[in-house]
PDB file of C-alpha atoms in Angstrom:
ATOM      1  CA  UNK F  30     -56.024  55.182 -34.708  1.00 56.00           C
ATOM      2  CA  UNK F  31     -56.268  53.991 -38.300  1.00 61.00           C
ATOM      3  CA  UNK F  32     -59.488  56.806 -38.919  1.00 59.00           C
ATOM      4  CA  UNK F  33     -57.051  59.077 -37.040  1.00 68.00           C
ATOM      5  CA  UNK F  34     -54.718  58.552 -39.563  1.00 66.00           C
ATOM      6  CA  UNK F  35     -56.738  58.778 -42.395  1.00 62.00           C
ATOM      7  CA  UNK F  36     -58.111  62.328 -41.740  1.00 63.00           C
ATOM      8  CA  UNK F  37     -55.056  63.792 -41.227  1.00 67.00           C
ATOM      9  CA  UNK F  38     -53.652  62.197 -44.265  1.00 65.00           C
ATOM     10  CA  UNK F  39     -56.521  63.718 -45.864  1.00 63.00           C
ATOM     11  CA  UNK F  40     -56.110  67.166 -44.412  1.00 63.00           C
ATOM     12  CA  UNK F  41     -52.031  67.201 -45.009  1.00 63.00           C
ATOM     13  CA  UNK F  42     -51.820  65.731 -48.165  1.00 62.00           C
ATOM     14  CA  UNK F  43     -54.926  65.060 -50.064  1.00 64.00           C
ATOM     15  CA  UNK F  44     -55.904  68.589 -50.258  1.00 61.00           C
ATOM     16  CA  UNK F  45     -54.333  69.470 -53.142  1.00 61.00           C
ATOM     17  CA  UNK F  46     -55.281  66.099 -55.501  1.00 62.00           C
ATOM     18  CA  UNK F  47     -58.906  66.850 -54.521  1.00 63.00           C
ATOM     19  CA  UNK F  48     -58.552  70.451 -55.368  1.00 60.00           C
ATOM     20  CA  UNK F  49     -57.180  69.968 -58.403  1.00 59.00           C
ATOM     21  CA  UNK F  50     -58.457  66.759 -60.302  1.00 56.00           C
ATOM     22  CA  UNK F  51     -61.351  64.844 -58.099  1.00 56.00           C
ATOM     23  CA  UNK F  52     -63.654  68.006 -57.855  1.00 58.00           C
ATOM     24  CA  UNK F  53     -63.044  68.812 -61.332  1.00 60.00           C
ATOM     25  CA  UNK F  54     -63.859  64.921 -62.447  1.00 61.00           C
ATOM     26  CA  UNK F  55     -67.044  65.289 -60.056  1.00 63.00           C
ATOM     27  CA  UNK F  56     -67.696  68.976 -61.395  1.00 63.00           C
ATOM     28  CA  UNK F  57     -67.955  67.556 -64.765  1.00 74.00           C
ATOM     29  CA  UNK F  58     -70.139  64.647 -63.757  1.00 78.00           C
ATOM     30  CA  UNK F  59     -72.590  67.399 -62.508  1.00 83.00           C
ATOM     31  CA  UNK F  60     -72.097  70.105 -64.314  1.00 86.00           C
ATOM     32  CA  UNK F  61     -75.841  70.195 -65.788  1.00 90.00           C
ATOM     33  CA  UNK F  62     -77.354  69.581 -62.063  1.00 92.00           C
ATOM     34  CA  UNK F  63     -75.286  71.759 -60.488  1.00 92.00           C
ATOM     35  CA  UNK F  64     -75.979  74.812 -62.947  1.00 92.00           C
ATOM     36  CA  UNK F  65     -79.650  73.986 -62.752  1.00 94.00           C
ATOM     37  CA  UNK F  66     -79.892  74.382 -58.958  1.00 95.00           C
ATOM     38  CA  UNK F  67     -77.608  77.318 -58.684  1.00 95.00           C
ATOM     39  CA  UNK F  68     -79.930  79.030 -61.024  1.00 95.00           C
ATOM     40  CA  UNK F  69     -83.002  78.387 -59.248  1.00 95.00           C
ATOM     41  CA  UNK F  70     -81.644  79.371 -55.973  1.00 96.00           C
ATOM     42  CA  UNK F  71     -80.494  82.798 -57.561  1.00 96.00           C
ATOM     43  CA  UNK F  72     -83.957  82.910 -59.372  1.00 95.00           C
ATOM     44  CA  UNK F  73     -85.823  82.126 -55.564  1.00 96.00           C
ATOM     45  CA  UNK F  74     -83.428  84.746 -53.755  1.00 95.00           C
ATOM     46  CA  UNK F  75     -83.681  87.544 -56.337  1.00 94.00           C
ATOM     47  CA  UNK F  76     -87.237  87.316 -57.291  1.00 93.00           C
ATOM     48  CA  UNK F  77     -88.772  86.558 -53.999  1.00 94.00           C
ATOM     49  CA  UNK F  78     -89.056  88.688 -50.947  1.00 93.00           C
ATOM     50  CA  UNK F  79     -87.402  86.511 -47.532  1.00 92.00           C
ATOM     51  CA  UNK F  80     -91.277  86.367 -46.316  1.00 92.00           C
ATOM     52  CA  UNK F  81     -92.222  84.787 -49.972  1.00 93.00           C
ATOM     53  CA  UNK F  82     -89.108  82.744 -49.484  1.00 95.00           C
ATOM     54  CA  UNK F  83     -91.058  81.740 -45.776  1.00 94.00           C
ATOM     55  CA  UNK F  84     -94.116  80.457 -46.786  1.00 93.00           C
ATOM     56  CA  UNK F  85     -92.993  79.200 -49.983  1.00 92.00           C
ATOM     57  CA  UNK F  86     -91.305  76.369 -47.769  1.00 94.00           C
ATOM     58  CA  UNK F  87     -93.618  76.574 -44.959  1.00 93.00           C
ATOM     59  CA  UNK F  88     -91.430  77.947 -42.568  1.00 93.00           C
ATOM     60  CA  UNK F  89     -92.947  78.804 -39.267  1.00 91.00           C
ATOM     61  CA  UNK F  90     -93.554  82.522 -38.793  1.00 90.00           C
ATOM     62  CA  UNK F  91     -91.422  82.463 -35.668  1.00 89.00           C
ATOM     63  CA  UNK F  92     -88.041  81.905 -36.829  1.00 92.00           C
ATOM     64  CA  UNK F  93     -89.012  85.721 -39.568  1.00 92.00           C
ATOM     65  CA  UNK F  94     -86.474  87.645 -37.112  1.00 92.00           C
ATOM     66  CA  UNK F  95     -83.820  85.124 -36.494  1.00 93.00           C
ATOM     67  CA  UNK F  96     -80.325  85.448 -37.917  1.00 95.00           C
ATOM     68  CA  UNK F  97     -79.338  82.927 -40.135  1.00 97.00           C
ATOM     69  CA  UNK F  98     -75.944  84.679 -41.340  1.00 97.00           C
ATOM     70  CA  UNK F  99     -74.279  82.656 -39.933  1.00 97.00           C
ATOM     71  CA  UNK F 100     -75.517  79.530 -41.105  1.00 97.00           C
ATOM     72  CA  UNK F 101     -75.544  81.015 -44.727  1.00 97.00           C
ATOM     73  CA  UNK F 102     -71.901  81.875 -44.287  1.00 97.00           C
ATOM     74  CA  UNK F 103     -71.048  78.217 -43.101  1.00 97.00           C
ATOM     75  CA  UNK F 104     -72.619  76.882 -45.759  1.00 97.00           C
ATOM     76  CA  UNK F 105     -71.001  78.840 -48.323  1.00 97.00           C
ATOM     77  CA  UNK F 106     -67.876  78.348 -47.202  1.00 96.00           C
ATOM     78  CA  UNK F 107     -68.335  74.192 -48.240  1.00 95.00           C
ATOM     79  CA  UNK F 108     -67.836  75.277 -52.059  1.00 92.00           C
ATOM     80  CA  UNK F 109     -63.937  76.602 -51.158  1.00 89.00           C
ATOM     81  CA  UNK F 110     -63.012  73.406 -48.899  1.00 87.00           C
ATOM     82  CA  UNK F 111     -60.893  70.854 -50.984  1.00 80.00           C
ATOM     83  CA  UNK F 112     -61.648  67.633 -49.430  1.00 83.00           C
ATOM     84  CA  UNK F 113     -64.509  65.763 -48.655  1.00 85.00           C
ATOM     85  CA  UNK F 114     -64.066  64.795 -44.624  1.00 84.00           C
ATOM     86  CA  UNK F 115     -63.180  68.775 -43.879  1.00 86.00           C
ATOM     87  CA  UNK F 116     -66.324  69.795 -46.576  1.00 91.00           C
ATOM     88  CA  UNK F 117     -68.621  66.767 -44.343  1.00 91.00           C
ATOM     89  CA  UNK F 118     -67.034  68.674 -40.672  1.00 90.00           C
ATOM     90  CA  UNK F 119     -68.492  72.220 -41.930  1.00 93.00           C
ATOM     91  CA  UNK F 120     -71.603  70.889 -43.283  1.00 96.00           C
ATOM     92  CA  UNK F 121     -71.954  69.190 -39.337  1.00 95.00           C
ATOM     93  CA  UNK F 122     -71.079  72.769 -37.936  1.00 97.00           C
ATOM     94  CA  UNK F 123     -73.482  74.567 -40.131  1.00 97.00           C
ATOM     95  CA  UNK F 124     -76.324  72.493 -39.226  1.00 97.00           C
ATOM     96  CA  UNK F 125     -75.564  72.415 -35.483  1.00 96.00           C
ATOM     97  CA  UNK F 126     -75.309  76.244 -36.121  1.00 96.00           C
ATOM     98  CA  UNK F 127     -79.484  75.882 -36.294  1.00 96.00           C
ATOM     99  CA  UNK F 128     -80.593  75.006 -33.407  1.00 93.00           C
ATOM    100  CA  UNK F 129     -78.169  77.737 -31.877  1.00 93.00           C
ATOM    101  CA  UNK F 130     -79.397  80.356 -33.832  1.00 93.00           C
ATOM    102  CA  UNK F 131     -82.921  79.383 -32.699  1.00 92.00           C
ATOM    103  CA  UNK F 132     -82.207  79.395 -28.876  1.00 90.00           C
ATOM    104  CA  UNK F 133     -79.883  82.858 -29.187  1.00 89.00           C
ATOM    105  CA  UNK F 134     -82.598  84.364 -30.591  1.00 89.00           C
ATOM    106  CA  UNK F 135     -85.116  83.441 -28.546  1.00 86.00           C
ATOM    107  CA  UNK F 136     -82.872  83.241 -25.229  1.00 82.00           C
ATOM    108  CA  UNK F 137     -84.948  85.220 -23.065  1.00 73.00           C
ATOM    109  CA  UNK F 138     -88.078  83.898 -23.573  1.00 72.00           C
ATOM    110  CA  UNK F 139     -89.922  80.427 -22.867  1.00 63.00           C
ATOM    111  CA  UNK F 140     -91.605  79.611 -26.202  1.00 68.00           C
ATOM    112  CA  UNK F 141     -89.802  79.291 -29.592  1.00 58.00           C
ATOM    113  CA  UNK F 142     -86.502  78.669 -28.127  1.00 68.00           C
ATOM    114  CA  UNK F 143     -86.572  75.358 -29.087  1.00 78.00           C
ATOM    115  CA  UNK F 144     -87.207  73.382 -32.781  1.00 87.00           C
ATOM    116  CA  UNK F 145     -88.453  70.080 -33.861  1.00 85.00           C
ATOM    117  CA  UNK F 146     -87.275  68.431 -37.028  1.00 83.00           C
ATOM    118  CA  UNK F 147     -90.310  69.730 -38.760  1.00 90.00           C
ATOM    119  CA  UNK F 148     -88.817  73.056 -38.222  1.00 93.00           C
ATOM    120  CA  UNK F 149     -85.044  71.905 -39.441  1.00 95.00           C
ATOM    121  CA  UNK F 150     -85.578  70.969 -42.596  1.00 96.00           C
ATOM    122  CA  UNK F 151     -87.149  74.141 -43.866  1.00 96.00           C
ATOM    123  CA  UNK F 152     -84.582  76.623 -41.946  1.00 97.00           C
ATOM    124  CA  UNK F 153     -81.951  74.100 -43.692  1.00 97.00           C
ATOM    125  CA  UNK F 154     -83.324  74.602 -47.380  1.00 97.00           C
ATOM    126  CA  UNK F 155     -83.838  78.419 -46.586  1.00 97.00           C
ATOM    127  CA  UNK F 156     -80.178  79.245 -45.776  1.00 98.00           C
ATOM    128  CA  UNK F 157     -79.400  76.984 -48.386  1.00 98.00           C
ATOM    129  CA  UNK F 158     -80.928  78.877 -51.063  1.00 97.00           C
ATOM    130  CA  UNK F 159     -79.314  81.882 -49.758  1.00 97.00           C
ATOM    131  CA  UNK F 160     -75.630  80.481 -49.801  1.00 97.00           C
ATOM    132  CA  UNK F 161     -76.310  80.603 -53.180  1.00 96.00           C
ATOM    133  CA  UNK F 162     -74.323  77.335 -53.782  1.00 96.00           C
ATOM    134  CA  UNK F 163     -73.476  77.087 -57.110  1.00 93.00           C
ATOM    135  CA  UNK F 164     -71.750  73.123 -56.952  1.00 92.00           C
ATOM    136  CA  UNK F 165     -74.111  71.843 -54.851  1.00 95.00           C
ATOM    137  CA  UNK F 166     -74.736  68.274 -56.502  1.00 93.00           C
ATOM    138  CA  UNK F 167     -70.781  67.978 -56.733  1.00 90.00           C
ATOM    139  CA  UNK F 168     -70.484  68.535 -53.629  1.00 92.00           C
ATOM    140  CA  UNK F 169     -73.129  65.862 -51.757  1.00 93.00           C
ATOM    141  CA  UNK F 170     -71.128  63.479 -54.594  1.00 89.00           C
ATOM    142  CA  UNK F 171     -67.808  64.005 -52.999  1.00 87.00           C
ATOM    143  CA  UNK F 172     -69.264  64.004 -49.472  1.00 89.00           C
ATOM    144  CA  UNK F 173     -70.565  60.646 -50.175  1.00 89.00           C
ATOM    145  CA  UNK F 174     -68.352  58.749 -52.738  1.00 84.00           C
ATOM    146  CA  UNK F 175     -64.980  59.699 -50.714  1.00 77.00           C
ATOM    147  CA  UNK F 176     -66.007  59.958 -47.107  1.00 78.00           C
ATOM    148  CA  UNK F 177     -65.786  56.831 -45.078  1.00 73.00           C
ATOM    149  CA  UNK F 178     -69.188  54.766 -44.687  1.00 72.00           C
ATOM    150  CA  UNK F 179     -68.488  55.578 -40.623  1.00 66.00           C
ATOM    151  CA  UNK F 180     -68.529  59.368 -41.007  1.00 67.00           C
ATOM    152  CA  UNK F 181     -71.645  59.248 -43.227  1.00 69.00           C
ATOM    153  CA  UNK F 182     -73.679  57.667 -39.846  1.00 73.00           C
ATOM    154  CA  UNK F 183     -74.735  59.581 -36.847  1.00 86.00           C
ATOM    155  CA  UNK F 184     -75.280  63.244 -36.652  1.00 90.00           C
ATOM    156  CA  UNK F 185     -72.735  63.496 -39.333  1.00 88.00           C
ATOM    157  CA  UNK F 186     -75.421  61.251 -41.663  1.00 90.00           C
ATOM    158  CA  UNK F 187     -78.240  63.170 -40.294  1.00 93.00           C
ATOM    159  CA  UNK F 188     -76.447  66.401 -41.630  1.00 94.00           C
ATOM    160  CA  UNK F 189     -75.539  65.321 -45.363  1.00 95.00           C
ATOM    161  CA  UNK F 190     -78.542  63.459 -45.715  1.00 94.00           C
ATOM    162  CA  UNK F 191     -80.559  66.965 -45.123  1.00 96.00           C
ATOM    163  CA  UNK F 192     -78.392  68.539 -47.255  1.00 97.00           C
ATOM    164  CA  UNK F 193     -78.784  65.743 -50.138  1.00 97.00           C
ATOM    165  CA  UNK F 194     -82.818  66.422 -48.907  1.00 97.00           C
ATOM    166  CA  UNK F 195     -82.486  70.053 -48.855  1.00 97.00           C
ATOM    167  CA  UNK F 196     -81.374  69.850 -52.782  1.00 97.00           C
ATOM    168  CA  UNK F 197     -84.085  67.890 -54.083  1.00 96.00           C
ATOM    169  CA  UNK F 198     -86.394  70.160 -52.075  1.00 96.00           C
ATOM    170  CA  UNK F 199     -85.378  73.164 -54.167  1.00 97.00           C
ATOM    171  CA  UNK F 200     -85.073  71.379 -57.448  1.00 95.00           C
ATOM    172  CA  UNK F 201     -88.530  70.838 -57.268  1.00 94.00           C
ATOM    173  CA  UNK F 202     -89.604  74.612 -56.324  1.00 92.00           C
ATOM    174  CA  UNK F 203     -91.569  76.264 -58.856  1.00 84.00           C
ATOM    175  CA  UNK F 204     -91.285  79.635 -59.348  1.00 75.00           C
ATOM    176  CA  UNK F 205     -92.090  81.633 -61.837  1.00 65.00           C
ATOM    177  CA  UNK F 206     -89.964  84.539 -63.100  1.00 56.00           C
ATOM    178  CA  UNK F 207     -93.149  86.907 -63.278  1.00 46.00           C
ATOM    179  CA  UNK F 208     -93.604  86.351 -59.696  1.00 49.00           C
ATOM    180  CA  UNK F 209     -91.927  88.900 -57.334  1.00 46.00           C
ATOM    181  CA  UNK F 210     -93.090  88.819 -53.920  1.00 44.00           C
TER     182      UNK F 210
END
């Protein structure tokens, strides 16, 4: 009852405080890491061809046809939510979004309909860098300084802790502007 309570406190009322002061506090706080990874996922997505983009993160060849818009859209849509428990529910839809893609794709044939964790994490990090998130380190902050220690366990753990995975991943790509496919 009392989490109950919370979330819809949260949703009703806290919107607006996060909106206006917390995310700018955190936005501060991150300012430098935040610019630096939204310029190397620009740098990735303009400069390398989606195949480059593949390989690059050793992405099996089988998922090269599968639509990921909607994943990409989910996960761009995190940088307009104001609070942390509605920004931690669409980062949980986005990456149960995966998997669904996968098997849609593939729903009329036996192999490939299914993926493993090794497959996850790279389909994660490559719709990532194509959401072109441009607060990404604010927003893992606010996912995990304001969300309860409850929500951050689970699947909803598994998800930010891919995401907070997924960022160091491509802070330490290296690309080089010269390169462009």
């Amino acid at each position: 009852l009392l989490y109950t309570i919370a979330v819809v406190l949260e949703k009703n009322f806290l919107a607006r405080i996060f909106a206006k002061k917390v995310e700018r506090i955190v936005s501060e706080k991150n300012a430098e890491m935040d610019a630096q990874l939204a310029k190397k996922c620009v740098l990735i997505v303009q400069l390398l061809k989606p195949n480059a983009i593949r390989s690059l993160l050793y992405l099996d060849e089988r998922f090269a046809d599968v639509d990921f818009s909607e994943i990409i859209s989910a996960l761009k849509a995190i940088e307009t939510i104001p609070t942390p428990f509605s920004k931690m529910e669409h980062l949980l839809y986005a990456t149960r979004l995966i998997p669904l893609c996968v098997s849609r794709h593939y729903a009329n044939k036996v192999e490939g309909a299914s993926i493993g964790a090794d497959d996850f994490l790279p389909i994660f990090v490559f719709c990532l860098l194509h959401s072109l998130p441009m607060y990404l380190s604010s927003n893992i902050e606010i996912m995990t300084t304001f969300t309860d220690s409850f929500l951050q366990s689970g699947e909803s753990g598994y998800a930010l802790t891919s995401l907070e995975t997924a960022a160091g991943v491509i802070n330490k790509l290296e690309v080089q502007e010269s390169i462009g496919n």
